[in-house]
PDB file of C-alpha atoms in Angstrom:
ATOM      1  CA  LEU W   1     -21.316   0.482  37.294  1.00 62.00           C
ATOM      2  CA  LEU W   2     -18.720  -2.242  35.427  1.00 64.00           C
ATOM      3  CA  ASN W   3     -19.893  -5.943  36.286  1.00 67.00           C
ATOM      4  CA  LYS W   4     -18.004  -7.285  38.075  1.00 75.00           C
ATOM      5  CA  LYS W   5     -18.541 -11.107  37.069  1.00 78.00           C
ATOM      6  CA  PHE W   6     -16.221 -10.434  33.439  1.00 81.00           C
ATOM      7  CA  LEU W   7     -13.021  -9.217  35.280  1.00 82.00           C
ATOM      8  CA  LEU W   8     -11.488 -13.000  35.864  1.00 88.00           C
ATOM      9  CA  PRO W   9     -11.820 -14.275  32.693  1.00 89.00           C
ATOM     10  CA  PHE W  10     -11.344 -10.569  30.609  1.00 87.00           C
ATOM     11  CA  GLY W  11      -8.316 -10.510  33.151  1.00 89.00           C
ATOM     12  CA  ILE W  12      -6.979 -13.824  32.924  1.00 93.00           C
ATOM     13  CA  PHE W  13      -7.487 -12.803  28.746  1.00 92.00           C
ATOM     14  CA  ILE W  14      -4.754 -10.049  28.965  1.00 92.00           C
ATOM     15  CA  SER W  15      -2.750 -11.758  31.113  1.00 95.00           C
ATOM     16  CA  ALA W  16      -2.442 -15.075  28.892  1.00 95.00           C
ATOM     17  CA  VAL W  17      -1.878 -11.838  25.789  1.00 94.00           C
ATOM     18  CA  PHE W  18       0.374 -10.951  28.321  1.00 95.00           C
ATOM     19  CA  ILE W  19       2.522 -12.675  28.793  1.00 96.00           C
ATOM     20  CA  SER W  20       2.507 -14.259  25.278  1.00 95.00           C
ATOM     21  CA  PHE W  21       4.686 -11.087  24.669  1.00 94.00           C
ATOM     22  CA  ILE W  22       6.919 -11.218  27.367  1.00 94.00           C
ATOM     23  CA  TRP W  23       7.888 -14.772  26.119  1.00 94.00           C
ATOM     24  CA  ASN W  24       8.242 -14.273  22.787  1.00 92.00           C
ATOM     25  CA  ALA W  25       9.748 -10.844  22.999  1.00 91.00           C
ATOM     26  CA  PHE W  26      12.432 -11.094  25.860  1.00 92.00           C
ATOM     27  CA  VAL W  27      12.692 -15.538  25.564  1.00 92.00           C
ATOM     28  CA  LEU W  28      12.473 -16.569  22.797  1.00 89.00           C
ATOM     29  CA  LYS W  29      13.249 -12.950  20.586  1.00 88.00           C
ATOM     30  CA  ASN W  30      11.213 -13.616  17.991  1.00 88.00           C
ATOM     31  CA  MET W  31       9.700 -10.512  17.220  1.00 83.00           C
ATOM     32  CA  GLN W  32      12.297  -8.632  14.724  1.00 84.00           C
ATOM     33  CA  LEU W  33      10.116  -5.740  16.261  1.00 85.00           C
ATOM     34  CA  PRO W  34       8.823  -5.491  19.667  1.00 86.00           C
ATOM     35  CA  HIS W  35       7.460  -2.602  20.201  1.00 86.00           C
ATOM     36  CA  LEU W  36       4.369  -3.093  17.131  1.00 86.00           C
ATOM     37  CA  GLY W  37       4.446  -6.817  19.289  1.00 87.00           C
ATOM     38  CA  LEU W  38       3.535  -4.684  23.226  1.00 90.00           C
ATOM     39  CA  LEU W  39       1.060  -1.580  20.493  1.00 89.00           C
ATOM     40  CA  HIS W  40      -0.526  -4.663  18.686  1.00 88.00           C
ATOM     41  CA  SER W  41      -1.612  -6.498  22.390  1.00 91.00           C
ATOM     42  CA  LEU W  42      -2.058  -3.149  23.966  1.00 91.00           C
ATOM     43  CA  ARG W  43      -4.472  -3.206  21.152  1.00 88.00           C
ATOM     44  CA  ARG W  44      -6.850  -6.141  22.800  1.00 88.00           C
ATOM     45  CA  VAL W  45      -6.133  -4.768  25.998  1.00 88.00           C
ATOM     46  CA  GLU W  46      -7.966  -1.278  23.420  1.00 88.00           C
ATOM     47  CA  TYR W  47     -10.628  -4.108  22.057  1.00 83.00           C
ATOM     48  CA  MET W  48     -11.640  -5.445  25.526  1.00 84.00           C
ATOM     49  CA  ILE W  49     -12.249  -2.042  27.494  1.00 83.00           C
ATOM     50  CA  MET W  50     -15.515  -1.437  24.904  1.00 82.00           C
ATOM     51  CA  PHE W  51     -17.100  -4.211  25.672  1.00 81.00           C
ATOM     52  CA  PHE W  52     -17.372  -2.881  28.987  1.00 78.00           C
ATOM     53  CA  ILE W  53     -18.235   0.864  28.331  1.00 79.00           C
ATOM     54  CA  ALA W  54     -21.013  -1.207  26.121  1.00 78.00           C
ATOM     55  CA  SER W  55     -22.292  -3.509  28.823  1.00 77.00           C
ATOM     56  CA  SER W  56     -22.220  -0.039  31.583  1.00 78.00           C
ATOM     57  CA  VAL W  57     -24.176   1.828  28.356  1.00 80.00           C
ATOM     58  CA  ILE W  58     -27.274  -0.240  27.996  1.00 82.00           C
ATOM     59  CA  LYS W  59     -29.631   0.267  30.482  1.00 82.00           C
ATOM     60  CA  THR W  60     -33.324  -1.118  29.208  1.00 87.00           C
ATOM     61  CA  LYS W  61     -34.286  -2.328  25.849  1.00 89.00           C
ATOM     62  CA  LYS W  62     -33.938   0.671  23.999  1.00 91.00           C
ATOM     63  CA  ASP W  63     -30.936   1.248  24.541  1.00 88.00           C
ATOM     64  CA  PHE W  64     -30.647  -2.379  23.446  1.00 87.00           C
ATOM     65  CA  TRP W  65     -32.194  -2.342  19.784  1.00 90.00           C
ATOM     66  CA  GLN W  66     -30.548   0.712  19.469  1.00 91.00           C
ATOM     67  CA  ILE W  67     -27.545  -0.135  19.263  1.00 88.00           C
ATOM     68  CA  LEU W  68     -28.587  -3.094  17.136  1.00 90.00           C
ATOM     69  CA  SER W  69     -30.410  -0.468  14.383  1.00 93.00           C
ATOM     70  CA  CYS W  70     -26.375   1.014  14.734  1.00 93.00           C
ATOM     71  CA  PHE W  71     -25.214  -1.900  13.880  1.00 93.00           C
ATOM     72  CA  PHE W  72     -27.245  -3.056  11.029  1.00 95.00           C
ATOM     73  CA  VAL W  73     -26.713   0.322   9.031  1.00 96.00           C
ATOM     74  CA  SER W  74     -23.287  -0.074   9.315  1.00 95.00           C
ATOM     75  CA  VAL W  75     -22.742  -3.494   7.979  1.00 95.00           C
ATOM     76  CA  LEU W  76     -25.343  -2.235   5.107  1.00 96.00           C
ATOM     77  CA  ILE W  77     -22.536   0.587   5.067  1.00 95.00           C
ATOM     78  CA  VAL W  78     -19.358  -1.603   5.154  1.00 93.00           C
ATOM     79  CA  ILE W  79     -21.401  -3.656   2.638  1.00 94.00           C
ATOM     80  CA  LEU W  80     -21.574   0.175  -0.273  1.00 94.00           C
ATOM     81  CA  TYR W  81     -18.105   0.878   0.751  1.00 92.00           C
ATOM     82  CA  GLY W  82     -16.803  -3.058  -0.119  1.00 90.00           C
ATOM     83  CA  LEU W  83     -18.801  -3.234  -3.696  1.00 91.00           C
ATOM     84  CA  GLY W  84     -17.353   1.055  -4.213  1.00 90.00           C
ATOM     85  CA  GLN W  85     -13.905  -0.628  -3.955  1.00 88.00           C
ATOM     86  CA  LYS W  86     -14.425  -3.579  -6.043  1.00 87.00           C
ATOM     87  CA  PHE W  87     -16.879  -2.160  -8.954  1.00 88.00           C
ATOM     88  CA  LEU W  88     -16.326   2.237  -8.279  1.00 89.00           C
ATOM     89  CA  ASN W  89     -12.591   2.530  -7.514  1.00 86.00           C
ATOM     90  CA  PHE W  90     -13.480   4.068  -4.146  1.00 88.00           C
ATOM     91  CA  PRO W  91     -10.553   4.956  -1.744  1.00 85.00           C
ATOM     92  CA  ALA W  92      -9.271   2.351   0.276  1.00 80.00           C
ATOM     93  CA  VAL W  93      -6.170   3.389   3.090  1.00 75.00           C
ATOM     94  CA  GLN W  94      -4.417  -0.037   3.996  1.00 74.00           C
ATOM     95  CA  THR W  95      -2.148  -0.864   7.531  1.00 70.00           C
ATOM     96  CA  MET W  96      -1.025  -3.702   6.433  1.00 70.00           C
ATOM     97  CA  ASN W  97       1.906  -3.882   5.453  1.00 68.00           C
ATOM     98  CA  PRO W  98       4.373  -0.600   7.198  1.00 71.00           C
ATOM     99  CA  GLU W  99       4.120   0.713   3.636  1.00 69.00           C
ATOM    100  CA  TYR W 100       0.691   1.080   3.029  1.00 67.00           C
ATOM    101  CA  ALA W 101       0.329   1.892   6.997  1.00 65.00           C
ATOM    102  CA  LYS W 102       1.971   5.513   5.830  1.00 69.00           C
ATOM    103  CA  GLY W 103      -1.566   7.092   4.969  1.00 68.00           C
ATOM    104  CA  TYR W 104      -1.317   6.357   0.795  1.00 73.00           C
ATOM    105  CA  VAL W 105      -4.497   6.250  -0.775  1.00 79.00           C
ATOM    106  CA  LEU W 106      -5.321   3.397  -2.140  1.00 78.00           C
ATOM    107  CA  TYR W 107      -6.923   1.917  -5.090  1.00 81.00           C
ATOM    108  CA  LEU W 108      -7.369  -1.442  -6.277  1.00 79.00           C
ATOM    109  CA  THR W 109      -7.128  -3.343  -8.998  1.00 80.00           C
ATOM    110  CA  PRO W 110      -9.438  -5.529 -10.384  1.00 78.00           C
ATOM    111  CA  GLU W 111      -8.116  -8.783  -8.753  1.00 80.00           C
ATOM    112  CA  ALA W 112      -7.242  -7.295  -5.452  1.00 80.00           C
ATOM    113  CA  ARG W 113      -9.181  -8.398  -2.099  1.00 82.00           C
ATOM    114  CA  ILE W 114     -10.389  -6.101  -0.955  1.00 84.00           C
ATOM    115  CA  SER W 115     -10.074  -4.756   2.860  1.00 76.00           C
ATOM    116  CA  SER W 116     -10.619  -2.554   6.000  1.00 75.00           C
ATOM    117  CA  THR W 117     -10.079   1.389   5.473  1.00 69.00           C
ATOM    118  CA  PHE W 118      -7.366   1.545   8.147  1.00 64.00           C
ATOM    119  CA  GLY W 119      -7.012  -2.382   7.956  1.00 68.00           C
ATOM    120  CA  GLY W 120      -7.087  -4.974   5.958  1.00 70.00           C
ATOM    121  CA  HIS W 121      -8.688  -7.453   4.454  1.00 74.00           C
ATOM    122  CA  TYR W 122      -8.631  -9.782   7.885  1.00 73.00           C
ATOM    123  CA  ASP W 123     -10.193  -7.173   9.912  1.00 81.00           C
ATOM    124  CA  LEU W 124     -13.336  -6.742   7.203  1.00 86.00           C
ATOM    125  CA  ALA W 125     -14.038 -10.607   6.295  1.00 88.00           C
ATOM    126  CA  MET W 126     -13.700 -11.505  10.603  1.00 89.00           C
ATOM    127  CA  TYR W 127     -16.477  -7.910  11.272  1.00 90.00           C
ATOM    128  CA  LEU W 128     -18.252 -10.271   8.182  1.00 93.00           C
ATOM    129  CA  VAL W 129     -18.183 -13.288  10.172  1.00 93.00           C
ATOM    130  CA  LEU W 130     -19.467 -12.050  13.296  1.00 92.00           C
ATOM    131  CA  ALA W 131     -21.314  -9.989  11.613  1.00 94.00           C
ATOM    132  CA  ILE W 132     -23.122 -12.901   9.899  1.00 94.00           C
ATOM    133  CA  PRO W 133     -24.691 -15.409  12.341  1.00 93.00           C
ATOM    134  CA  LEU W 134     -26.050 -11.742  13.900  1.00 93.00           C
ATOM    135  CA  ILE W 135     -28.315 -11.223  11.100  1.00 95.00           C
ATOM    136  CA  LEU W 136     -29.299 -14.204  10.195  1.00 94.00           C
ATOM    137  CA  SER W 137     -30.902 -14.617  13.029  1.00 93.00           C
ATOM    138  CA  PHE W 138     -32.645 -11.891  13.084  1.00 93.00           C
ATOM    139  CA  TYR W 139     -34.020 -12.650   9.354  1.00 94.00           C
ATOM    140  CA  PHE W 140     -35.439 -16.409  11.249  1.00 93.00           C
ATOM    141  CA  SER W 141     -36.791 -13.753  14.190  1.00 91.00           C
ATOM    142  CA  LYS W 142     -38.401 -10.565  11.981  1.00 88.00           C
ATOM    143  CA  LYS W 143     -39.570 -13.113   8.573  1.00 85.00           C
ATOM    144  CA  LYS W 144     -37.911  -9.547   6.994  1.00 88.00           C
ATOM    145  CA  ASN W 145     -36.209 -10.262   3.316  1.00 91.00           C
ATOM    146  CA  LEU W 146     -34.305  -7.133   4.043  1.00 92.00           C
ATOM    147  CA  TYR W 147     -31.729  -9.245   7.055  1.00 94.00           C
ATOM    148  CA  LEU W 148     -31.432 -11.934   4.091  1.00 94.00           C
ATOM    149  CA  GLY W 149     -30.186  -9.365   2.309  1.00 95.00           C
ATOM    150  CA  LEU W 150     -27.631  -8.327   4.430  1.00 95.00           C
ATOM    151  CA  PHE W 151     -26.478 -11.178   4.856  1.00 95.00           C
ATOM    152  CA  ILE W 152     -25.988 -11.517   1.116  1.00 95.00           C
ATOM    153  CA  GLY W 153     -24.119  -8.899   0.493  1.00 95.00           C
ATOM    154  CA  ALA W 154     -21.810  -9.384   3.815  1.00 94.00           C
ATOM    155  CA  LEU W 155     -21.985 -12.799   2.288  1.00 94.00           C
ATOM    156  CA  LEU W 156     -20.418 -11.812  -1.193  1.00 93.00           C
ATOM    157  CA  ILE W 157     -18.002  -8.763   0.429  1.00 92.00           C
ATOM    158  CA  LEU W 158     -16.401 -11.918   2.788  1.00 91.00           C
ATOM    159  CA  LEU W 159     -16.217 -13.799  -0.292  1.00 91.00           C
ATOM    160  CA  TYR W 160     -13.813 -10.882  -2.257  1.00 90.00           C
ATOM    161  CA  THR W 161     -11.912 -10.263   0.777  1.00 88.00           C
ATOM    162  CA  SER W 162     -10.351 -14.026  -0.058  1.00 85.00           C
ATOM    163  CA  SER W 163      -9.069 -14.474   3.427  1.00 84.00           C
ATOM    164  CA  ARG W 164      -8.905 -18.232   4.136  1.00 86.00           C
ATOM    165  CA  SER W 165      -9.343 -18.578   7.766  1.00 88.00           C
ATOM    166  CA  SER W 166     -12.179 -15.448   7.750  1.00 88.00           C
ATOM    167  CA  PHE W 167     -14.112 -18.289   5.117  1.00 89.00           C
ATOM    168  CA  ILE W 168     -13.661 -21.126   7.391  1.00 92.00           C
ATOM    169  CA  ALA W 169     -14.550 -19.583  10.281  1.00 92.00           C
ATOM    170  CA  TYR W 170     -17.413 -18.749   8.609  1.00 92.00           C
ATOM    171  CA  LEU W 171     -18.833 -21.525   7.410  1.00 92.00           C
ATOM    172  CA  VAL W 172     -17.887 -23.132  10.773  1.00 94.00           C
ATOM    173  CA  ALA W 173     -19.697 -20.876  12.349  1.00 93.00           C
ATOM    174  CA  THR W 174     -22.873 -20.369  10.139  1.00 93.00           C
ATOM    175  CA  MET W 175     -23.373 -24.337  10.043  1.00 94.00           C
ATOM    176  CA  ALA W 176     -23.090 -24.359  13.364  1.00 94.00           C
ATOM    177  CA  PHE W 177     -25.866 -21.781  13.941  1.00 93.00           C
ATOM    178  CA  LEU W 178     -28.277 -23.303  11.680  1.00 94.00           C
ATOM    179  CA  LEU W 179     -27.880 -26.378  13.233  1.00 94.00           C
ATOM    180  CA  PHE W 180     -28.956 -25.520  16.848  1.00 94.00           C
ATOM    181  CA  VAL W 181     -31.412 -23.420  15.038  1.00 92.00           C
ATOM    182  CA  ARG W 182     -32.733 -26.510  13.735  1.00 92.00           C
ATOM    183  CA  LYS W 183     -33.264 -24.888   9.660  1.00 92.00           C
ATOM    184  CA  PHE W 184     -31.216 -26.967   8.011  1.00 93.00           C
ATOM    185  CA  LYS W 185     -32.965 -26.104   4.364  1.00 93.00           C
ATOM    186  CA  PHE W 186     -31.431 -23.554   4.821  1.00 93.00           C
ATOM    187  CA  LEU W 187     -28.268 -24.757   5.852  1.00 93.00           C
ATOM    188  CA  ILE W 188     -28.660 -26.652   2.411  1.00 94.00           C
ATOM    189  CA  PHE W 189     -29.687 -22.732   0.224  1.00 94.00           C
ATOM    190  CA  VAL W 190     -26.294 -21.414   2.351  1.00 93.00           C
ATOM    191  CA  LEU W 191     -24.037 -23.602   0.875  1.00 93.00           C
ATOM    192  CA  ILE W 192     -25.525 -23.421  -2.363  1.00 94.00           C
ATOM    193  CA  LEU W 193     -25.258 -19.815  -1.620  1.00 93.00           C
ATOM    194  CA  THR W 194     -21.792 -19.967  -1.140  1.00 92.00           C
ATOM    195  CA  ALA W 195     -20.959 -22.542  -3.747  1.00 91.00           C
ATOM    196  CA  VAL W 196     -22.531 -20.198  -6.682  1.00 92.00           C
ATOM    197  CA  LEU W 197     -21.296 -16.858  -4.630  1.00 90.00           C
ATOM    198  CA  MET W 198     -17.709 -18.439  -5.139  1.00 86.00           C
ATOM    199  CA  PHE W 199     -17.267 -18.491  -8.378  1.00 86.00           C
ATOM    200  CA  THR W 200     -18.045 -14.709  -8.921  1.00 79.00           C
TER     201      THR W 200
END
């Protein structure tokens, strides 16, 4: 059963997405490829549907912990594959422009940004921006160095994406989170670690 209290905010969000698409495609006419705008709008609906599926699947505490465990394992796999792209010539299939979207298998040059396979560097970066505060919260609650290692790995991969807007989002989100939980010394550590890792 769906939790109906979420229908109104999600309905407002989806309406805003499609009003924006219609306005830009047919009123301002500033979209060269309106069908891609429609597909991007539909992709937002696709993302939202996952929320309702997830909220209806989690029934018990055990379900919640199983999903969180899968999440942390997936972050670890993302980190390892990102390092593989950067240093071990792992392939990447990107969709950042129409040429790449034809399905070419790419191998990154040393100075290239790492990216999501079947996505772009910004997709990977935003995934990590969402993951990092969650990882840190588990580090503080469980006091296990595994989570600290996961945080450092995720931060390194975020820096290798070279996504500037995501990096700013990471700084704002992480600083706000650490200030909220009153981890002032750890905030200094995070800022120093971020500055040091930027030199890589």
